[in-house]
mmCIF file of C-alpha atoms in Angstrom:
data_model
loop_
_atom_site.group_PDB
_atom_site.id
_atom_site.type_symbol
_atom_site.label_atom_id
_atom_site.label_comp_id
_atom_site.label_asym_id
_atom_site.label_seq_id
_atom_site.Cartn_x
_atom_site.Cartn_y
_atom_site.Cartn_z
ATOM 1 C CA MET A 627 -3.194 -123.518 36.133
ATOM 2 C CA ALA A 628 -0.957 -120.796 35.905
ATOM 3 C CA LYS A 629 0.022 -119.026 38.984
ATOM 4 C CA LEU A 630 -1.003 -115.450 39.515
ATOM 5 C CA GLY A 631 2.604 -114.343 39.332
ATOM 6 C CA ASP A 632 2.870 -115.792 35.844
ATOM 7 C CA MET A 633 0.138 -113.408 34.621
ATOM 8 C CA THR A 634 1.887 -110.272 35.950
ATOM 9 C CA ASP A 635 5.424 -111.141 35.109
ATOM 10 C CA SER A 636 6.868 -110.120 31.930
ATOM 11 C CA HIS A 637 8.534 -112.839 30.201
ATOM 12 C CA ARG A 638 11.073 -111.801 27.519
ATOM 13 C CA ARG A 639 13.935 -113.372 25.822
ATOM 14 C CA SER A 640 17.437 -112.323 26.531
ATOM 15 C CA GLY A 641 18.324 -109.210 24.632
ATOM 16 C CA GLU A 642 14.817 -107.856 24.059
ATOM 17 C CA ASN A 643 13.883 -104.326 25.215
ATOM 18 C CA PRO A 644 17.202 -103.622 27.033
ATOM 19 C CA GLU A 645 17.284 -101.091 29.825
ATOM 20 C CA PRO A 646 18.508 -97.674 28.660
ATOM 21 C CA GLU A 647 21.922 -96.719 29.586
ATOM 22 C CA HIS A 648 22.427 -94.049 32.414
ATOM 23 C CA GLN A 649 23.621 -90.821 30.578
ATOM 24 C CA GLN A 650 26.020 -88.553 32.352
ATOM 25 C CA PRO A 651 24.516 -85.294 33.092
ATOM 26 C CA TYR A 652 26.310 -81.864 32.811
ATOM 27 C CA GLY A 653 28.550 -81.088 35.660
ATOM 28 C CA ASP A 654 27.300 -78.500 38.220
ATOM 29 C CA GLU A 655 30.099 -76.136 37.252
ATOM 30 C CA ALA A 656 29.470 -76.119 33.598
ATOM 31 C CA TRP A 657 25.679 -75.902 34.117
ATOM 32 C CA GLN A 658 26.097 -72.948 36.325
ATOM 33 C CA ARG A 659 28.592 -71.115 33.822
ATOM 34 C CA ALA A 660 26.151 -71.755 31.007
ATOM 35 C CA ARG A 661 23.305 -70.204 32.785
ATOM 36 C CA ASP A 662 25.313 -67.215 33.991
ATOM 37 C CA ASP A 663 26.589 -66.600 30.324
ATOM 38 C CA ALA A 664 22.912 -66.625 29.183
ATOM 39 C CA GLU A 665 21.725 -64.284 31.704
ATOM 40 C CA ARG A 666 24.591 -61.810 30.914
ATOM 41 C CA ASP A 667 23.925 -62.071 27.330
ATOM 42 C CA ALA A 668 20.334 -61.307 27.800
ATOM 43 C CA GLN A 669 21.082 -58.433 29.728
ATOM 44 C CA ALA A 670 23.699 -57.109 27.354
ATOM 45 C CA TYR A 671 21.157 -57.407 24.414
ATOM 46 C CA SER A 672 18.504 -55.768 26.541
ATOM 47 C CA ALA A 673 20.703 -52.772 27.357
ATOM 48 C CA ALA A 674 21.745 -52.229 23.724
ATOM 49 C CA TYR A 675 18.111 -51.552 22.527
ATOM 50 C CA PRO A 676 17.184 -50.857 19.803
ATOM 51 C CA PRO A 677 17.707 -54.475 18.454
ATOM 52 C CA PRO A 678 21.166 -55.336 17.510
ATOM 53 C CA PRO A 679 22.159 -55.331 13.705
ATOM 54 C CA ALA A 680 20.710 -57.944 11.349
ATOM 55 C CA TYR A 681 23.466 -60.504 11.550
ATOM 56 C CA GLU A 682 23.324 -64.101 12.994
ATOM 57 C CA PRO A 683 24.644 -64.364 16.379
ATOM 58 C CA ALA A 684 27.691 -66.465 17.046
ATOM 59 C CA GLN A 685 27.220 -70.029 17.756
ATOM 60 C CA PRO A 686 28.432 -71.534 20.847
ATOM 61 C CA VAL A 687 31.836 -72.943 20.835
ATOM 62 C CA ALA A 688 33.257 -75.881 22.363
ATOM 63 C CA ALA A 689 33.827 -75.511 26.047
ATOM 64 C CA GLY A 690 37.037 -77.440 25.373
ATOM 65 C CA ALA A 691 38.684 -74.231 24.528
ATOM 66 C CA ALA A 692 37.821 -73.082 28.104
ATOM 67 C CA GLY A 693 39.087 -76.409 29.638
ATOM 68 C CA GLY A 694 35.649 -78.322 29.849
ATOM 69 C CA ALA A 695 35.243 -81.406 27.605
ATOM 70 C CA GLY A 696 32.078 -82.259 25.920
ATOM 71 C CA THR A 697 30.367 -78.971 27.039
ATOM 72 C CA ALA A 698 29.315 -75.715 25.275
ATOM 73 C CA ALA A 699 29.665 -72.047 26.129
ATOM 74 C CA TRP A 700 28.538 -68.840 24.577
ATOM 75 C CA PRO A 701 30.932 -66.286 23.178
ATOM 76 C CA PRO A 702 31.632 -63.117 25.281
ATOM 77 C CA PRO A 703 28.767 -60.577 24.970
ATOM 78 C CA PRO A 704 29.203 -57.675 22.541
ATOM 79 C CA PRO A 705 30.551 -54.439 23.946
ATOM 80 C CA HIS A 706 27.921 -52.434 25.625
ATOM 81 C CA ARG A 707 26.756 -49.415 23.511
ATOM 82 C CA LYS A 708 25.244 -46.479 25.054
ATOM 83 C CA ARG A 709 22.264 -45.262 23.440
ATOM 84 C CA ALA A 710 21.933 -41.410 22.923
ATOM 85 C CA LYS A 711 19.174 -39.770 24.814
ATOM 86 C CA ARG A 712 17.032 -38.772 22.020
ATOM 87 C CA PRO A 713 14.868 -36.193 23.840
ATOM 88 C CA VAL A 714 17.790 -34.319 25.013
ATOM 89 C CA ALA A 715 19.584 -34.503 21.729
ATOM 90 C CA MET A 716 16.431 -33.401 19.990
ATOM 91 C CA LEU A 717 16.148 -30.481 22.367
ATOM 92 C CA ALA A 718 19.622 -29.362 21.724
ATOM 93 C CA ALA A 719 19.284 -29.500 18.040
ATOM 94 C CA VAL A 720 16.078 -27.494 18.183
ATOM 95 C CA ALA A 721 17.771 -24.866 20.464
ATOM 96 C CA LEU A 722 20.837 -24.645 18.025
ATOM 97 C CA THR A 723 18.537 -24.280 15.161
ATOM 98 C CA ALA A 724 16.365 -21.604 16.689
ATOM 99 C CA ALA A 725 19.519 -19.626 17.887
ATOM 100 C CA ALA A 726 21.011 -19.861 14.248
ATOM 101 C CA ILE A 727 17.706 -18.701 12.815
ATOM 102 C CA GLY A 728 17.281 -15.899 15.362
ATOM 103 C CA GLY A 729 20.870 -14.691 14.872
ATOM 104 C CA GLY A 730 20.308 -14.696 11.139
ATOM 105 C CA THR A 731 16.932 -12.819 11.415
ATOM 106 C CA GLY A 732 18.722 -10.253 13.712
ATOM 107 C CA ALA A 733 21.524 -9.742 11.341
ATOM 108 C CA LEU A 734 19.104 -9.331 8.445
ATOM 109 C CA VAL A 735 17.019 -6.746 10.349
ATOM 110 C CA GLN A 736 20.358 -4.947 11.431
ATOM 111 C CA ASN A 737 21.471 -4.781 7.726
ATOM 112 C CA LEU A 738 18.109 -3.655 6.475
ATOM 113 C CA ALA A 739 18.192 -1.011 9.227
ATOM 114 C CA LYS A 740 21.658 0.203 7.951
ATOM 115 C CA SER A 741 20.513 0.269 4.366
ATOM 116 C CA ASP A 742 17.318 2.151 4.861
ATOM 117 C CA PRO A 743 17.755 5.948 5.472
ATOM 118 C CA GLY A 744 14.283 6.132 6.983
ATOM 119 C CA VAL A 745 15.015 4.035 9.958
ATOM 120 C CA GLY A 746 16.116 5.232 13.343
ATOM 121 C CA THR A 747 16.597 8.989 13.632
ATOM 122 C CA GLY A 748 17.620 9.434 9.849
ATOM 123 C CA VAL A 749 20.880 9.424 8.338
ATOM 124 C CA THR A 750 20.787 12.992 6.918
ATOM 125 C CA GLY A 751 19.140 16.340 7.842
ATOM 126 C CA SER A 752 15.847 15.973 9.696
ATOM 127 C CA ASN A 753 14.374 12.849 8.541
ATOM 128 C CA VAL A 754 11.677 11.360 10.624
ATOM 129 C CA ALA A 755 12.230 8.718 13.373
ATOM 130 C CA GLN A 756 11.096 5.205 12.507
ATOM 131 C CA SER A 757 8.826 5.198 15.425
ATOM 132 C CA SER A 758 7.069 8.454 14.088
ATOM 133 C CA LYS A 759 7.308 7.941 10.465
ATOM 134 C CA GLY A 760 4.207 8.649 8.615
ATOM 135 C CA THR A 761 2.664 11.021 11.212
ATOM 136 C CA VAL A 762 2.227 14.908 11.161
ATOM 137 C CA ALA A 763 3.532 15.023 14.594
ATOM 138 C CA GLY A 764 6.735 13.005 13.717
ATOM 139 C CA VAL A 765 7.390 15.278 10.638
ATOM 140 C CA ALA A 766 6.692 18.412 12.747
ATOM 141 C CA GLN A 767 9.002 17.272 15.461
ATOM 142 C CA ALA A 768 11.796 16.368 13.144
ATOM 143 C CA VAL A 769 11.706 19.327 10.732
ATOM 144 C CA SER A 770 10.616 22.219 12.648
ATOM 145 C CA PRO A 771 14.197 22.928 14.088
ATOM 146 C CA SER A 772 15.135 23.486 10.484
ATOM 147 C CA ILE A 773 12.476 26.075 9.682
ATOM 148 C CA VAL A 774 13.031 29.907 10.439
ATOM 149 C CA GLU A 775 11.158 33.017 10.748
ATOM 150 C CA ILE A 776 12.592 35.807 8.536
ATOM 151 C CA SER A 777 11.802 39.499 9.135
ATOM 152 C CA ALA A 778 13.041 41.885 6.465
ATOM 153 C CA THR A 779 13.057 45.658 6.318
ATOM 154 C CA SER A 780 12.932 47.501 2.933
ATOM 155 C CA SER A 781 11.924 50.889 1.580
ATOM 156 C CA ALA A 782 8.302 49.336 1.084
ATOM 157 C CA GLY A 783 8.142 48.524 4.820
ATOM 158 C CA ASP A 784 8.595 45.471 6.892
ATOM 159 C CA SER A 785 7.686 41.978 5.707
ATOM 160 C CA THR A 786 7.667 38.520 7.392
ATOM 161 C CA GLY A 787 8.457 35.208 5.872
ATOM 162 C CA SER A 788 9.956 31.899 6.329
ATOM 163 C CA GLY A 789 12.991 29.920 5.217
ATOM 164 C CA VAL A 790 14.747 26.585 5.427
ATOM 165 C CA ILE A 791 18.146 25.853 6.838
ATOM 166 C CA ILE A 792 20.269 23.794 4.426
ATOM 167 C CA THR A 793 23.768 24.003 6.010
ATOM 168 C CA ALA A 794 24.919 23.731 9.516
ATOM 169 C CA ASP A 795 26.642 27.032 9.292
ATOM 170 C CA GLY A 796 23.508 28.944 8.522
ATOM 171 C CA GLU A 797 22.746 28.910 4.604
ATOM 172 C CA ILE A 798 18.887 29.424 4.333
ATOM 173 C CA ILE A 799 16.751 29.070 1.309
ATOM 174 C CA THR A 800 13.797 31.358 0.910
ATOM 175 C CA ASN A 801 11.493 33.335 -1.671
ATOM 176 C CA ASN A 802 12.905 36.207 -3.425
ATOM 177 C CA HIS A 803 9.832 38.289 -2.691
ATOM 178 C CA VAL A 804 10.548 37.893 0.936
ATOM 179 C CA VAL A 805 13.969 39.592 1.120
ATOM 180 C CA ALA A 806 14.099 41.453 -2.230
ATOM 181 C CA GLY A 807 15.455 44.979 -1.525
ATOM 182 C CA ALA A 808 15.770 44.407 2.162
ATOM 183 C CA SER A 809 18.260 46.680 4.070
ATOM 184 C CA THR A 810 18.263 44.426 7.210
ATOM 185 C CA ILE A 811 17.340 40.824 7.818
ATOM 186 C CA LYS A 812 16.638 39.190 11.028
ATOM 187 C CA VAL A 813 16.314 35.461 11.435
ATOM 188 C CA LYS A 814 14.684 33.628 14.516
ATOM 189 C CA LEU A 815 15.197 30.096 15.106
ATOM 190 C CA SER A 816 12.758 27.534 16.497
ATOM 191 C CA ASP A 817 14.432 27.855 19.881
ATOM 192 C CA GLY A 818 14.008 31.713 19.866
ATOM 193 C CA LYS A 819 17.631 32.485 19.141
ATOM 194 C CA THR A 820 18.015 35.513 16.640
ATOM 195 C CA TYR A 821 20.614 36.108 14.077
ATOM 196 C CA THR A 822 21.416 38.676 11.524
ATOM 197 C CA ALA A 823 21.510 37.571 7.981
ATOM 198 C CA LYS A 824 22.969 38.720 4.779
ATOM 199 C CA VAL A 825 21.803 38.005 1.066
ATOM 200 C CA VAL A 826 24.157 35.669 -0.674
ATOM 201 C CA GLY A 827 22.226 35.483 -3.959
ATOM 202 C CA THR A 828 18.692 35.823 -5.573
ATOM 203 C CA ASP A 829 17.135 34.461 -8.606
ATOM 204 C CA ALA A 830 13.950 36.532 -9.266
ATOM 205 C CA ASP A 831 13.148 34.366 -12.387
ATOM 206 C CA LYS A 832 12.487 31.463 -10.026
ATOM 207 C CA ASP A 833 11.301 33.486 -6.920
ATOM 208 C CA LEU A 834 14.334 32.070 -4.939
ATOM 209 C CA ALA A 835 16.859 33.571 -2.519
ATOM 210 C CA LEU A 836 19.789 32.264 -0.539
ATOM 211 C CA ILE A 837 20.679 34.070 2.765
ATOM 212 C CA LYS A 838 23.397 33.229 5.214
ATOM 213 C CA LEU A 839 23.427 33.737 8.941
ATOM 214 C CA GLU A 840 26.294 35.631 10.657
ATOM 215 C CA GLY A 841 28.152 33.586 13.228
ATOM 216 C CA ALA A 842 26.087 30.356 13.253
ATOM 217 C CA SER A 843 27.325 26.896 13.402
ATOM 218 C CA GLY A 844 25.898 23.642 14.374
ATOM 219 C CA LEU A 845 22.517 24.224 13.217
ATOM 220 C CA LYS A 846 20.006 21.323 12.398
ATOM 221 C CA THR A 847 19.639 21.055 8.627
ATOM 222 C CA ALA A 848 16.605 20.030 6.622
ATOM 223 C CA SER A 849 16.776 16.895 4.306
ATOM 224 C CA LEU A 850 16.191 17.868 0.686
ATOM 225 C CA GLY A 851 14.012 15.167 -0.938
ATOM 226 C CA SER A 852 12.924 14.868 -4.658
ATOM 227 C CA SER A 853 9.897 16.490 -6.228
ATOM 228 C CA ASP A 854 10.188 14.454 -9.198
ATOM 229 C CA ARG A 855 8.751 11.296 -7.249
ATOM 230 C CA VAL A 856 5.779 13.368 -5.885
ATOM 231 C CA LYS A 857 2.403 12.119 -6.766
ATOM 232 C CA VAL A 858 -1.170 13.829 -6.627
ATOM 233 C CA GLY A 859 -2.805 12.555 -3.357
ATOM 234 C CA ASP A 860 0.516 12.417 -1.438
ATOM 235 C CA GLU A 861 0.207 13.647 2.120
ATOM 236 C CA VAL A 862 2.190 16.661 2.968
ATOM 237 C CA VAL A 863 3.008 18.999 5.968
ATOM 238 C CA ALA A 864 3.627 22.690 5.703
ATOM 239 C CA ILE A 865 5.727 24.587 8.328
ATOM 240 C CA GLY A 866 6.161 28.371 8.383
ATOM 241 C CA SER A 867 5.320 31.549 10.238
ATOM 242 C CA PRO A 868 2.059 32.744 9.081
ATOM 243 C CA GLU A 869 1.154 36.121 10.756
ATOM 244 C CA GLY A 870 4.457 35.936 12.592
ATOM 245 C CA LEU A 871 3.413 32.801 14.383
ATOM 246 C CA THR A 872 6.673 31.000 14.341
ATOM 247 C CA GLY A 873 6.649 27.191 13.626
ATOM 248 C CA THR A 874 3.075 26.954 12.693
ATOM 249 C CA VAL A 875 2.276 23.400 11.309
ATOM 250 C CA THR A 876 -0.432 22.532 8.885
ATOM 251 C CA SER A 877 -1.045 19.396 6.708
ATOM 252 C CA GLY A 878 -2.893 18.189 3.558
ATOM 253 C CA ILE A 879 -2.232 16.622 0.187
ATOM 254 C CA VAL A 880 -0.650 17.254 -3.129
ATOM 255 C CA SER A 881 -3.583 18.606 -5.200
ATOM 256 C CA ALA A 882 -1.815 18.885 -8.441
ATOM 257 C CA LEU A 883 1.490 19.118 -10.115
ATOM 258 C CA ASP A 884 3.063 21.516 -12.814
ATOM 259 C CA ARG A 885 0.738 24.375 -12.178
ATOM 260 C CA ASP A 886 1.815 27.633 -13.882
ATOM 261 C CA VAL A 887 2.323 30.329 -11.327
ATOM 262 C CA THR A 888 3.148 33.891 -11.859
ATOM 263 C CA VAL A 889 4.587 36.234 -9.075
ATOM 264 C CA ALA A 890 6.314 39.675 -9.209
ATOM 265 C CA LYS A 891 10.046 40.136 -9.735
ATOM 266 C CA ASP A 892 10.796 43.554 -8.515
ATOM 267 C CA GLN A 893 10.852 44.637 -4.785
ATOM 268 C CA ASP A 894 8.405 47.368 -5.350
ATOM 269 C CA GLN A 895 5.805 45.174 -6.911
ATOM 270 C CA GLY A 896 3.715 42.539 -5.279
ATOM 271 C CA GLN A 897 4.332 43.895 -1.834
ATOM 272 C CA GLY A 898 0.905 45.291 -1.428
ATOM 273 C CA GLN A 899 -0.008 48.616 0.327
ATOM 274 C CA PRO A 900 1.530 49.371 3.782
ATOM 275 C CA ASP A 901 -1.088 49.009 6.481
ATOM 276 C CA GLN A 902 -1.909 51.559 9.199
ATOM 277 C CA GLN A 903 1.226 50.733 11.147
ATOM 278 C CA GLY A 904 3.268 51.177 8.012
ATOM 279 C CA ARG A 905 4.083 47.586 7.542
ATOM 280 C CA GLY A 906 4.396 46.074 4.030
ATOM 281 C CA GLY A 907 1.704 44.133 2.750
ATOM 282 C CA GLN A 908 3.664 40.919 1.846
ATOM 283 C CA GLY A 909 3.477 38.374 4.687
ATOM 284 C CA ASP A 910 2.566 40.823 7.301
ATOM 285 C CA GLY A 911 -1.142 39.902 7.787
ATOM 286 C CA SER A 912 -2.689 42.553 5.264
ATOM 287 C CA GLY A 913 -3.819 39.566 3.207
ATOM 288 C CA GLN A 914 -1.874 40.889 0.022
ATOM 289 C CA TRP A 915 0.031 38.016 -1.452
ATOM 290 C CA PRO A 916 -0.244 38.759 -5.239
ATOM 291 C CA PHE A 917 0.157 36.032 -7.795
ATOM 292 C CA GLU A 918 -1.294 35.059 -11.153
ATOM 293 C CA PHE A 919 -2.787 31.653 -11.893
ATOM 294 C CA GLY A 920 -4.889 30.492 -14.952
ATOM 295 C CA GLY A 921 -4.774 33.931 -16.481
ATOM 296 C CA LYS A 922 -6.337 35.698 -13.392
ATOM 297 C CA GLN A 923 -4.734 37.894 -10.547
ATOM 298 C CA PHE A 924 -5.072 36.934 -6.948
ATOM 299 C CA ASN A 925 -4.456 39.029 -3.823
ATOM 300 C CA GLY A 926 -3.649 42.383 -5.755
ATOM 301 C CA GLU A 927 -1.593 43.432 -8.734
ATOM 302 C CA THR A 928 1.659 41.536 -9.666
ATOM 303 C CA GLY A 929 2.929 44.468 -11.745
ATOM 304 C CA SER A 930 4.591 44.377 -15.116
ATOM 305 C CA SER A 931 7.755 42.760 -13.877
ATOM 306 C CA LYS A 932 6.853 39.180 -13.135
ATOM 307 C CA THR A 933 8.028 35.641 -13.554
ATOM 308 C CA THR A 934 6.270 32.205 -13.941
ATOM 309 C CA TYR A 935 7.346 28.896 -12.646
ATOM 310 C CA LYS A 936 5.969 25.382 -12.400
ATOM 311 C CA ALA A 937 4.598 24.859 -9.001
ATOM 312 C CA LEU A 938 3.143 21.962 -6.724
ATOM 313 C CA GLN A 939 -0.431 22.740 -5.676
ATOM 314 C CA THR A 940 -1.429 21.696 -2.269
ATOM 315 C CA ASP A 941 -4.582 22.063 -0.003
ATOM 316 C CA ALA A 942 -2.396 22.424 3.180
ATOM 317 C CA SER A 943 -3.330 25.465 4.945
ATOM 318 C CA LEU A 944 -0.872 28.492 3.757
ATOM 319 C CA ASN A 945 -1.322 31.983 4.945
ATOM 320 C CA PRO A 946 0.757 35.325 4.695
ATOM 321 C CA GLY A 947 4.181 34.450 6.290
ATOM 322 C CA ASN A 948 4.462 30.965 4.869
ATOM 323 C CA SER A 949 6.429 32.350 1.896
ATOM 324 C CA GLY A 950 9.796 30.673 1.948
ATOM 325 C CA GLY A 951 8.721 27.762 4.229
ATOM 326 C CA ALA A 952 8.729 24.193 3.816
ATOM 327 C CA LEU A 953 6.378 21.555 2.073
ATOM 328 C CA ILE A 954 7.294 18.253 3.515
ATOM 329 C CA ASN A 955 6.644 14.798 2.578
ATOM 330 C CA MET A 956 5.822 12.149 5.487
ATOM 331 C CA ASN A 957 9.388 10.979 5.390
ATOM 332 C CA GLY A 958 10.512 14.474 6.681
ATOM 333 C CA GLU A 959 12.053 15.310 3.316
ATOM 334 C CA ILE A 960 11.596 18.865 1.814
ATOM 335 C CA ILE A 961 9.819 18.589 -1.485
ATOM 336 C CA GLY A 962 8.830 22.251 -2.119
ATOM 337 C CA ILE A 963 9.390 25.828 -0.878
ATOM 338 C CA ASN A 964 6.085 27.428 -0.215
ATOM 339 C CA SER A 965 5.594 30.685 -2.410
ATOM 340 C CA ALA A 966 1.958 31.592 -2.905
ATOM 341 C CA MET A 967 -1.583 31.038 -1.736
ATOM 342 C CA TYR A 968 -5.008 32.331 -2.596
ATOM 343 C CA ALA A 969 -7.033 34.578 -0.292
ATOM 344 C CA PRO A 970 -10.522 35.483 -0.962
ATOM 345 C CA SER A 971 -11.221 38.723 -2.945
ATOM 346 C CA GLY A 972 -11.464 41.567 -0.684
ATOM 347 C CA ALA A 973 -10.341 39.717 2.359
ATOM 348 C CA THR A 974 -7.741 41.697 4.593
ATOM 349 C CA GLY A 975 -6.013 41.379 8.045
ATOM 350 C CA SER A 976 -7.530 38.732 10.024
ATOM 351 C CA THR A 977 -10.427 37.921 7.649
ATOM 352 C CA SER A 978 -7.791 36.747 5.066
ATOM 353 C CA GLY A 979 -6.666 33.120 5.114
ATOM 354 C CA SER A 980 -6.256 29.896 3.253
ATOM 355 C CA VAL A 981 -8.993 28.275 1.174
ATOM 356 C CA GLY A 982 -6.980 25.175 0.310
ATOM 357 C CA LEU A 983 -5.240 26.752 -2.636
ATOM 358 C CA GLY A 984 -1.529 27.066 -2.192
ATOM 359 C CA PHE A 985 1.600 26.533 -4.275
ATOM 360 C CA ALA A 986 5.083 25.636 -3.808
ATOM 361 C CA ILE A 987 8.283 25.745 -5.812
ATOM 362 C CA PRO A 988 9.410 22.174 -6.451
ATOM 363 C CA ILE A 989 12.570 21.239 -4.479
ATOM 364 C CA ASP A 990 14.302 19.848 -7.636
ATOM 365 C CA THR A 991 14.091 23.406 -9.131
ATOM 366 C CA VAL A 992 15.658 24.731 -5.790
ATOM 367 C CA LYS A 993 18.628 22.170 -5.902
ATOM 368 C CA ALA A 994 19.308 22.940 -9.540
ATOM 369 C CA ASP A 995 19.464 26.575 -8.537
ATOM 370 C CA LEU A 996 21.759 26.410 -5.704
ATOM 371 C CA ALA A 997 25.181 26.699 -7.406
ATOM 372 C CA LYS A 998 23.905 30.059 -9.213
ATOM 373 C CA LEU A 999 22.608 31.422 -5.948
ATOM 374 C CA ARG A 1000 25.800 30.708 -4.146
ATOM 375 C CA ALA A 1001 27.931 32.382 -7.061
ATOM 376 C CA ALA A 1002 25.864 35.494 -7.253
#
């Protein structure tokens, strides 16, 4: 019978299932170095987010190069790359772009302002400031200093009309029938200052006259526009001295173009009869403002010596004393010289007045006649 020890002991032949040889582990130093290298490497790659470029990482090299046999070591970590702070960079780029766009826009607006004569206070004459452009108030404020009241004395009596300053030294355009035959002419500016004036030249065929103030300088001139661009329905402003009321402003529209209007040429015609105070009828409030239109005579007899011209028709209120005053567009440019209006038949004195049928000599006609007036 076998012994208990025989059942538990393992019997093997010599050489069977040999015991494994004891392998020498890493040295403490090499192990610590490898772990430190690995930690540094992990930190370096983590700090270099986003992920490193798509290339294979370097393989470990033999530690023999560092003096340790049979060990491995990682290569030095790649240089630390600082990642740009994207939010800050983005904000900076947006700010620079906005500044560039803003600067460009400002330059564009400035260039447009320089090229547009209607911007600001106007580049010539009495153009309307941009902030008031298109308003009756803006036109009145800009142009009124360039409109004057004219008082003329002739053998037929006294008459009152209006005029438009066209040069800083006092050249004024008005109607021929306002100053024809006048022995003395007094002109009152919008600020109340009064000058004596002389007739420079007249053109009875166009009912135009040019007078010049004595000793004037630095006056505010009107800006002469173009009547060729005027359209029916355009808004207009009229400024003059009806009934001797200096600087009266009314407004309306252009009702028609190229109306044939006929007025008297001679100073002894078309002036009406003097009133009880001996004042002449033209422009003094008697209601007599004779002209012909459509084959009919209005406001009295025009006489045998008369002239016909093409006129702008307007419903802006014109009354005796508006003759020679300005018809103005909403840019503050003179487009016509007011010359005739219709008063109801039989109306005299304070009962006469505008019924929305007035006429003005186109400013292009005036500009074409200036050289002739100055040379007369």
